[in-house]
PDB file of C-alpha atoms and ligand atoms in Angstrom:
ATOM      1  CA  MET L   1      -0.012   0.119  -0.042  1.00 82.00           C
ATOM      2  CA  GLN L   2       1.410   3.560  -0.831  1.00 89.00           C
ATOM      3  CA  PHE L   3       2.175   5.450   2.229  1.00 91.00           C
ATOM      4  CA  SER L   4       3.144   9.363   2.664  1.00 93.00           C
ATOM      5  CA  GLU L   5       5.271  10.249   5.660  1.00 95.00           C
ATOM      6  CA  ALA L   6       4.057  13.934   5.253  1.00 94.00           C
ATOM      7  CA  CYS L   7       0.448  12.707   5.559  1.00 96.00           C
ATOM      8  CA  GLU L   8       1.184  11.120   8.784  1.00 96.00           C
ATOM      9  CA  ARG L   9       2.796  14.447  10.064  1.00 97.00           C
ATOM     10  CA  ASN L  10       0.220  17.109   8.642  1.00 98.00           C
ATOM     11  CA  LYS L  11      -3.028  14.830   9.248  1.00 98.00           C
ATOM     12  CA  GLY L  12      -3.481  15.975  12.917  1.00 98.00           C
ATOM     13  CA  PRO L  13      -3.148  19.643  12.284  1.00 98.00           C
ATOM     14  CA  ILE L  14      -5.526  19.635   9.186  1.00 98.00           C
ATOM     15  CA  LEU L  15      -7.851  17.310  11.369  1.00 98.00           C
ATOM     16  CA  ALA L  16      -8.027  20.306  13.697  1.00 98.00           C
ATOM     17  CA  VAL L  17      -9.018  22.640  11.005  1.00 98.00           C
ATOM     18  CA  LEU L  18     -11.812  20.434   9.736  1.00 98.00           C
ATOM     19  CA  GLU L  19     -13.113  20.188  13.409  1.00 98.00           C
ATOM     20  CA  ARG L  20     -13.230  23.924  13.740  1.00 98.00           C
ATOM     21  CA  TRP L  21     -14.668  24.614  10.175  1.00 98.00           C
ATOM     22  CA  LEU L  22     -16.839  21.483   9.008  1.00 98.00           C
ATOM     23  CA  PRO L  23     -20.506  21.675   9.612  1.00 97.00           C
ATOM     24  CA  ARG L  24     -22.409  18.271  10.685  1.00 97.00           C
ATOM     25  CA  PRO L  25     -23.397  16.369   8.965  1.00 98.00           C
ATOM     26  CA  ALA L  26     -21.287  17.292   6.195  1.00 98.00           C
ATOM     27  CA  ARG L  27     -20.848  15.712   2.601  1.00 98.00           C
ATOM     28  CA  VAL L  28     -17.291  16.290   1.665  1.00 98.00           C
ATOM     29  CA  LEU L  29     -15.710  16.111  -1.612  1.00 98.00           C
ATOM     30  CA  GLU L  30     -11.821  15.407  -1.475  1.00 98.00           C
ATOM     31  CA  VAL L  31      -9.622  16.282  -4.808  1.00 98.00           C
ATOM     32  CA  GLY L  32      -6.546  14.453  -5.369  1.00 98.00           C
ATOM     33  CA  SER L  33      -6.714  12.126  -2.273  1.00 98.00           C
ATOM     34  CA  GLY L  34      -3.292  10.481  -2.954  1.00 97.00           C
ATOM     35  CA  THR L  35      -2.753   7.502  -0.652  1.00 97.00           C
ATOM     36  CA  GLY L  36      -6.166   7.934   1.061  1.00 97.00           C
ATOM     37  CA  GLN L  37      -4.547   8.377   4.325  1.00 97.00           C
ATOM     38  CA  HIS L  38      -6.181  11.592   5.035  1.00 98.00           C
ATOM     39  CA  ALA L  39      -9.732  10.438   3.673  1.00 98.00           C
ATOM     40  CA  VAL L  40      -9.141   7.433   6.191  1.00 97.00           C
ATOM     41  CA  HIS L  41      -7.869   9.418   9.221  1.00 97.00           C
ATOM     42  CA  PHE L  42     -10.650  12.063   8.966  1.00 98.00           C
ATOM     43  CA  THR L  43     -13.499   9.528   8.677  1.00 98.00           C
ATOM     44  CA  GLN L  44     -12.150   7.788  11.746  1.00 97.00           C
ATOM     45  CA  GLN L  45     -12.121  11.049  13.634  1.00 98.00           C
ATOM     46  CA  LEU L  46     -14.878  13.400  12.484  1.00 98.00           C
ATOM     47  CA  HIS L  47     -18.550  12.186  13.184  1.00 98.00           C
ATOM     48  CA  GLN L  48     -21.112  12.423  10.687  1.00 98.00           C
ATOM     49  CA  VAL L  49     -19.193  13.032   7.517  1.00 98.00           C
ATOM     50  CA  CYS L  50     -19.581  11.418   4.325  1.00 98.00           C
ATOM     51  CA  TRP L  51     -16.366  11.693   2.406  1.00 98.00           C
ATOM     52  CA  GLN L  52     -15.924  11.200  -1.141  1.00 98.00           C
ATOM     53  CA  PRO L  53     -12.339  10.578  -2.170  1.00 98.00           C
ATOM     54  CA  THR L  54     -10.955  11.063  -5.693  1.00 98.00           C
ATOM     55  CA  ASP L  55      -7.897  11.251  -7.770  1.00 98.00           C
ATOM     56  CA  LEU L  56      -6.659  10.868 -11.392  1.00 98.00           C
ATOM     57  CA  HIS L  57      -7.831   7.769 -12.986  1.00 97.00           C
ATOM     58  CA  ALA L  58      -4.277   6.104 -12.886  1.00 97.00           C
ATOM     59  CA  ASN L  59      -3.991   6.585  -9.207  1.00 97.00           C
ATOM     60  CA  LEU L  60      -7.571   5.078  -8.457  1.00 97.00           C
ATOM     61  CA  PRO L  61      -6.328   1.247  -7.825  1.00 96.00           C
ATOM     62  CA  ALA L  62      -3.695   2.292  -5.000  1.00 95.00           C
ATOM     63  CA  LEU L  63      -6.195   4.624  -3.515  1.00 97.00           C
ATOM     64  CA  GLN L  64      -9.003   2.347  -3.429  1.00 97.00           C
ATOM     65  CA  GLU L  65      -6.830  -0.151  -1.956  1.00 95.00           C
ATOM     66  CA  ARG L  66      -6.658   1.637   1.524  1.00 95.00           C
ATOM     67  CA  ILE L  67     -10.217   2.797   1.072  1.00 96.00           C
ATOM     68  CA  SER L  68     -11.622  -0.575   1.160  1.00 94.00           C
ATOM     69  CA  GLY L  69      -8.880  -2.067   3.691  1.00 88.00           C
ATOM     70  CA  ASP L  70      -8.060   0.204   6.432  1.00 82.00           C
ATOM     71  CA  GLY L  71     -10.772   2.773   5.411  1.00 86.00           C
ATOM     72  CA  GLN L  72     -13.970   0.762   6.424  1.00 91.00           C
ATOM     73  CA  ALA L  73     -12.787  -0.023   9.974  1.00 92.00           C
ATOM     74  CA  HIS L  74     -13.268   2.256  12.889  1.00 95.00           C
ATOM     75  CA  LEU L  75     -15.225   4.618  11.098  1.00 97.00           C
ATOM     76  CA  ALA L  76     -16.468   7.471  13.417  1.00 98.00           C
ATOM     77  CA  GLU L  77     -20.230   7.469  14.745  1.00 97.00           C
ATOM     78  CA  GLY L  78     -22.260   8.492  11.387  1.00 98.00           C
ATOM     79  CA  SER L  79     -19.458   8.699   9.084  1.00 98.00           C
ATOM     80  CA  GLN L  80     -19.178   7.107   5.686  1.00 98.00           C
ATOM     81  CA  LEU L  81     -16.068   6.619   3.598  1.00 98.00           C
ATOM     82  CA  LEU L  82     -17.157   6.180  -0.129  1.00 98.00           C
ATOM     83  CA  ASP L  83     -15.591   4.215  -2.887  1.00 97.00           C
ATOM     84  CA  ALA L  84     -12.741   6.406  -4.755  1.00 97.00           C
ATOM     85  CA  THR L  85     -13.949   7.961  -8.042  1.00 98.00           C
ATOM     86  CA  ALA L  86     -11.770   9.352 -10.952  1.00 98.00           C
ATOM     87  CA  LEU L  87     -11.670  13.000 -10.984  1.00 98.00           C
ATOM     88  CA  ASP L  88      -9.335  15.009 -13.212  1.00 98.00           C
ATOM     89  CA  VAL L  89     -10.511  18.462 -12.169  1.00 98.00           C
ATOM     90  CA  SER L  90      -9.547  19.803 -15.887  1.00 98.00           C
ATOM     91  CA  VAL L  91     -11.585  16.990 -17.639  1.00 98.00           C
ATOM     92  CA  GLY L  92     -14.342  15.811 -15.306  1.00 94.00           C
ATOM     93  CA  PRO L  93     -16.988  14.837 -14.873  1.00 96.00           C
ATOM     94  CA  TRP L  94     -16.918  16.217 -11.499  1.00 98.00           C
ATOM     95  CA  PRO L  95     -19.134  14.070  -8.798  1.00 96.00           C
ATOM     96  CA  ASP L  96     -22.697  15.713  -8.532  1.00 94.00           C
ATOM     97  CA  GLY L  97     -23.348  18.193  -5.775  1.00 92.00           C
ATOM     98  CA  PRO L  98     -24.132  19.856  -3.665  1.00 98.00           C
ATOM     99  CA  VAL L  99     -21.612  19.033  -1.083  1.00 98.00           C
ATOM    100  CA  ASP L 100     -20.931  21.003   2.127  1.00 98.00           C
ATOM    101  CA  ALA L 101     -17.271  21.278   1.613  1.00 98.00           C
ATOM    102  CA  VAL L 102     -14.570  20.587  -1.027  1.00 98.00           C
ATOM    103  CA  PHE L 103     -11.162  19.700   0.373  1.00 98.00           C
ATOM    104  CA  SER L 104      -7.887  19.161  -1.314  1.00 98.00           C
ATOM    105  CA  ALA L 105      -4.356  19.047   0.197  1.00 98.00           C
ATOM    106  CA  ASN L 106      -1.073  19.455  -1.544  1.00 98.00           C
ATOM    107  CA  THR L 107      -2.747  19.353  -5.065  1.00 98.00           C
ATOM    108  CA  ALA L 108      -2.485  23.128  -6.345  1.00 98.00           C
ATOM    109  CA  HIS L 109       1.415  23.026  -6.704  1.00 98.00           C
ATOM    110  CA  ILE L 110       1.403  19.584  -8.323  1.00 98.00           C
ATOM    111  CA  MET L 111      -1.431  19.954 -10.943  1.00 98.00           C
ATOM    112  CA  PRO L 112      -0.421  22.079 -13.826  1.00 98.00           C
ATOM    113  CA  ALA L 113      -1.087  25.749 -13.136  1.00 98.00           C
ATOM    114  CA  ARG L 114      -3.546  25.907 -16.051  1.00 98.00           C
ATOM    115  CA  SER L 115      -5.588  23.207 -13.812  1.00 98.00           C
ATOM    116  CA  VAL L 116      -6.022  25.401 -10.900  1.00 98.00           C
ATOM    117  CA  PRO L 117      -8.552  27.796 -12.089  1.00 98.00           C
ATOM    118  CA  ASP L 118     -10.686  24.478 -13.008  1.00 98.00           C
ATOM    119  CA  LEU L 119     -10.059  22.987  -9.358  1.00 98.00           C
ATOM    120  CA  VAL L 120     -11.357  26.412  -8.052  1.00 98.00           C
ATOM    121  CA  ALA L 121     -14.329  26.614 -10.774  1.00 98.00           C
ATOM    122  CA  GLY L 122     -15.442  23.043 -10.208  1.00 98.00           C
ATOM    123  CA  ALA L 123     -15.428  23.188  -6.434  1.00 98.00           C
ATOM    124  CA  ALA L 124     -17.776  26.380  -6.581  1.00 98.00           C
ATOM    125  CA  ARG L 125     -20.096  24.406  -9.105  1.00 98.00           C
ATOM    126  CA  VAL L 126     -20.493  21.688  -6.479  1.00 98.00           C
ATOM    127  CA  LEU L 127     -20.588  23.493  -3.352  1.00 98.00           C
ATOM    128  CA  ARG L 128     -23.995  24.321  -1.816  1.00 98.00           C
ATOM    129  CA  PRO L 129     -24.627  27.968  -0.918  1.00 97.00           C
ATOM    130  CA  VAL L 130     -22.147  28.812   2.098  1.00 97.00           C
ATOM    131  CA  GLY L 131     -20.455  25.395   1.388  1.00 98.00           C
ATOM    132  CA  LEU L 132     -16.513  25.656   2.037  1.00 98.00           C
ATOM    133  CA  LEU L 133     -13.727  25.066  -0.025  1.00 98.00           C
ATOM    134  CA  LEU L 134     -10.372  24.287   2.034  1.00 98.00           C
ATOM    135  CA  LEU L 135      -7.006  24.339   0.313  1.00 98.00           C
ATOM    136  CA  TYR L 136      -4.037  22.959   2.401  1.00 98.00           C
ATOM    137  CA  GLY L 137      -0.553  23.227   1.208  1.00 98.00           C
ATOM    138  CA  PRO L 138       2.478  25.648   0.624  1.00 98.00           C
ATOM    139  CA  PHE L 139       1.622  28.978  -0.782  1.00 98.00           C
ATOM    140  CA  SER L 140       3.424  32.171  -1.588  1.00 98.00           C
ATOM    141  CA  GLU L 141       2.399  35.694  -0.858  1.00 97.00           C
ATOM    142  CA  GLY L 142       2.303  38.593  -3.126  1.00 95.00           C
ATOM    143  CA  GLY L 143       4.999  36.833  -5.394  1.00 94.00           C
ATOM    144  CA  ALA L 144       7.454  36.308  -2.493  1.00 96.00           C
ATOM    145  CA  HIS L 145       8.180  33.058  -0.789  1.00 97.00           C
ATOM    146  CA  THR L 146       7.301  32.792   2.809  1.00 95.00           C
ATOM    147  CA  ALA L 147      10.201  30.483   3.854  1.00 97.00           C
ATOM    148  CA  GLU L 148      13.586  29.224   2.183  1.00 97.00           C
ATOM    149  CA  SER L 149      12.166  25.636   2.391  1.00 97.00           C
ATOM    150  CA  ASN L 150       9.137  26.610   0.059  1.00 98.00           C
ATOM    151  CA  GLU L 151      11.682  28.523  -2.245  1.00 98.00           C
ATOM    152  CA  ALA L 152      13.737  25.365  -2.640  1.00 98.00           C
ATOM    153  CA  PHE L 153      10.544  23.003  -3.149  1.00 97.00           C
ATOM    154  CA  ASP L 154       9.266  25.486  -5.632  1.00 98.00           C
ATOM    155  CA  THR L 155      12.520  25.241  -7.722  1.00 98.00           C
ATOM    156  CA  TYR L 156      12.554  21.497  -7.246  1.00 98.00           C
ATOM    157  CA  LEU L 157       9.136  21.452  -8.546  1.00 98.00           C
ATOM    158  CA  ARG L 158       9.752  23.605 -11.428  1.00 97.00           C
ATOM    159  CA  GLY L 159      12.746  21.764 -12.301  1.00 98.00           C
ATOM    160  CA  ILE L 160      10.812  18.390 -12.574  1.00 97.00           C
ATOM    161  CA  ASN L 161       7.916  20.067 -14.712  1.00 97.00           C
ATOM    162  CA  PRO L 162       7.659  23.817 -15.499  1.00 97.00           C
ATOM    163  CA  ALA L 163       3.742  23.541 -15.244  1.00 97.00           C
ATOM    164  CA  MET L 164       4.237  22.484 -11.468  1.00 98.00           C
ATOM    165  CA  GLY L 165       5.120  25.001  -8.782  1.00 98.00           C
ATOM    166  CA  ILE L 166       3.941  26.727  -5.586  1.00 98.00           C
ATOM    167  CA  ARG L 167       0.977  29.104  -6.189  1.00 98.00           C
ATOM    168  CA  ASP L 168       0.490  32.420  -4.873  1.00 98.00           C
ATOM    169  CA  ALA L 169      -2.455  32.901  -2.447  1.00 98.00           C
ATOM    170  CA  HIS L 170      -3.299  36.061  -4.114  1.00 98.00           C
ATOM    171  CA  TRP L 171      -3.914  34.286  -7.313  1.00 98.00           C
ATOM    172  CA  ILE L 172      -6.151  31.616  -5.456  1.00 98.00           C
ATOM    173  CA  HIS L 173      -7.945  34.748  -3.856  1.00 98.00           C
ATOM    174  CA  GLU L 174      -8.579  36.045  -7.477  1.00 98.00           C
ATOM    175  CA  LEU L 175      -9.732  32.733  -8.786  1.00 98.00           C
ATOM    176  CA  ALA L 176     -12.041  32.370  -5.925  1.00 98.00           C
ATOM    177  CA  ALA L 177     -13.506  35.920  -6.219  1.00 98.00           C
ATOM    178  CA  ALA L 178     -14.253  35.088  -9.845  1.00 98.00           C
ATOM    179  CA  GLN L 179     -16.531  32.192  -8.541  1.00 98.00           C
ATOM    180  CA  GLN L 180     -18.153  34.235  -5.838  1.00 97.00           C
ATOM    181  CA  LEU L 181     -16.062  32.393  -2.993  1.00 98.00           C
ATOM    182  CA  GLU L 182     -15.439  34.861  -0.281  1.00 98.00           C
ATOM    183  CA  PRO L 183     -12.235  34.299   1.735  1.00 98.00           C
ATOM    184  CA  VAL L 184     -13.247  33.468   5.371  1.00 98.00           C
ATOM    185  CA  ALA L 185      -9.811  32.092   6.974  1.00 98.00           C
ATOM    186  CA  ASP L 186      -6.206  31.604   6.305  1.00 98.00           C
ATOM    187  CA  VAL L 187      -4.882  29.102   8.805  1.00 98.00           C
ATOM    188  CA  VAL L 188      -1.154  28.953   9.473  1.00 98.00           C
ATOM    189  CA  MET L 189      -0.019  25.382   9.571  1.00 98.00           C
ATOM    190  CA  PRO L 190       3.166  23.758  10.546  1.00 97.00           C
ATOM    191  CA  ALA L 191       6.075  23.558   8.061  1.00 96.00           C
ATOM    192  CA  ASN L 192       5.172  26.682   6.266  1.00 97.00           C
ATOM    193  CA  ASN L 193       2.034  25.350   4.981  1.00 98.00           C
ATOM    194  CA  ARG L 194      -1.390  27.233   5.033  1.00 98.00           C
ATOM    195  CA  THR L 195      -5.177  26.180   4.783  1.00 98.00           C
ATOM    196  CA  LEU L 196      -6.951  28.876   2.402  1.00 98.00           C
ATOM    197  CA  ILE L 197     -10.698  28.519   3.415  1.00 98.00           C
ATOM    198  CA  PHE L 198     -13.247  30.055   1.071  1.00 98.00           C
ATOM    199  CA  ARG L 199     -17.057  30.176   1.385  1.00 98.00           C
ATOM    200  CA  ARG L 200     -19.469  30.110  -1.474  1.00 97.00           C
ATOM    201  CA  ALA L 201     -22.125  33.101  -1.379  1.00 92.00           C
ATOM    202  CA  SER L 202     -25.329  32.250  -0.161  1.00 87.00           C
TER     203      SER L 202
HETATM  204  C1  SAM D 301       1.361  15.666  -3.679  1.00 61.16           C
HETATM  205  S1  SAM D 301      -0.108  14.654  -4.245  1.00 61.16           S
HETATM  206  C2  SAM D 301      -1.103  14.934  -2.671  1.00 61.16           C
HETATM  207  C3  SAM D 301      -1.913  13.819  -2.366  1.00 61.16           C
HETATM  208  C4  SAM D 301      -2.710  13.853  -0.851  1.00 61.16           C
HETATM  209  N1  SAM D 301      -3.808  14.896  -0.962  1.00 61.16           N
HETATM  210  C5  SAM D 301      -1.859  14.362   0.200  1.00 61.16           C
HETATM  211  O1  SAM D 301      -2.034  15.509   0.760  1.00 61.16           O
HETATM  212  O2  SAM D 301      -1.029  13.560   0.492  1.00 61.16           O
HETATM  213  C6  SAM D 301      -0.783  15.373  -5.351  1.00 61.16           C
HETATM  214  C7  SAM D 301      -2.318  14.688  -5.708  1.00 61.16           C
HETATM  215  O3  SAM D 301      -2.822  15.454  -6.797  1.00 61.16           O
HETATM  216  C8  SAM D 301      -3.567  14.808  -8.025  1.00 61.16           C
HETATM  217  N2  SAM D 301      -3.626  15.441  -8.921  1.00 61.16           N
HETATM  218  C9  SAM D 301      -2.543  16.036  -9.767  1.00 61.16           C
HETATM  219  N3  SAM D 301      -3.293  16.529 -10.944  1.00 61.16           N
HETATM  220  C10 SAM D 301      -4.549  16.496 -10.754  1.00 61.16           C
HETATM  221  C11 SAM D 301      -5.772  16.919 -11.487  1.00 61.16           C
HETATM  222  N4  SAM D 301      -5.636  17.750 -12.476  1.00 61.16           N
HETATM  223  N5  SAM D 301      -6.928  16.608 -10.862  1.00 61.16           N
HETATM  224  C12 SAM D 301      -7.183  16.204  -9.737  1.00 61.16           C
HETATM  225  N6  SAM D 301      -6.132  15.672  -9.013  1.00 61.16           N
HETATM  226  C13 SAM D 301      -4.732  15.693  -9.358  1.00 61.16           C
HETATM  227  C14 SAM D 301      -2.182  13.509  -8.030  1.00 61.16           C
HETATM  228  O4  SAM D 301      -2.769  12.645  -8.573  1.00 61.16           O
HETATM  229  C15 SAM D 301      -1.886  13.535  -6.572  1.00 61.16           C
HETATM  230  O5  SAM D 301      -2.491  12.436  -6.023  1.00 61.16           O
END
C-alpha cells in the first residue's frame, strides 16, 4: 500500500482545522486524495461526515486499496467513506453536488498551473450555498516565498516540470473571487503550510 510520511505529519493539524470548520452532518468531496491516508484518518475522527475521495484515474487502484481496507474499520459515529472515484479537475466529470465542503491537500502545486482555475471553478459548482472550499499546502504571498524551504521546493518542482510550482495565495484569492467564493480564513499550519478557506456565497 502506498504511504506518505507527510500525510502522517500533517493529518493531525489538518484534522483540527476540519473540526473547527466543517458543519455536521457534512458531505465532503476530496480532490487529489493520493494515498487515501487523509480520507481514512478524517472519517475515523470526525463524526457525521460522508467523505468522497477522488484522484486521477491512474491513481485509483492504489487509493481504493486503502479505502476498502483500513478505510472501512473504525469509522467515526455516523461517518461514511465512499469508494474512490476518478476526477481530473480539468477533464471532469465532477461528482454530483451539492456538497458541504471541497477539501484538497497538496494538489495546487502539483497539478499544472492551467488546472488550478478548474479546481476552484469546479469546487464552486458543486458546493452548496455557504459551502466551504479548503485548500491545504504551501502558498507564496504577493509573489514572495514565505520560507526558504518553500522556495527550494518550488525550484525543485519547476525543475521536474515547469507546469508545477507553488501557487500564490493572491492568485488563489482572485480565482475564488471570480467564482463568488469569499475568503473566510487563512490558517497558518506547521512546516510553512497554510489552509486557505473560502465560502460560497449564499
Ligand atoms: C502531492 S499529491 C497529494 C496527495 C494527498 N492529497 C496528500 O496530501 O498527501 C498530489 C495529488 O494531486 C493529484 N492530481 C494531480 N493533478 C490533478 C488533477 N488535474 N486533478 C485532480 N487531481 C490531480 C495527484 O494525482 C496526486 O494524488
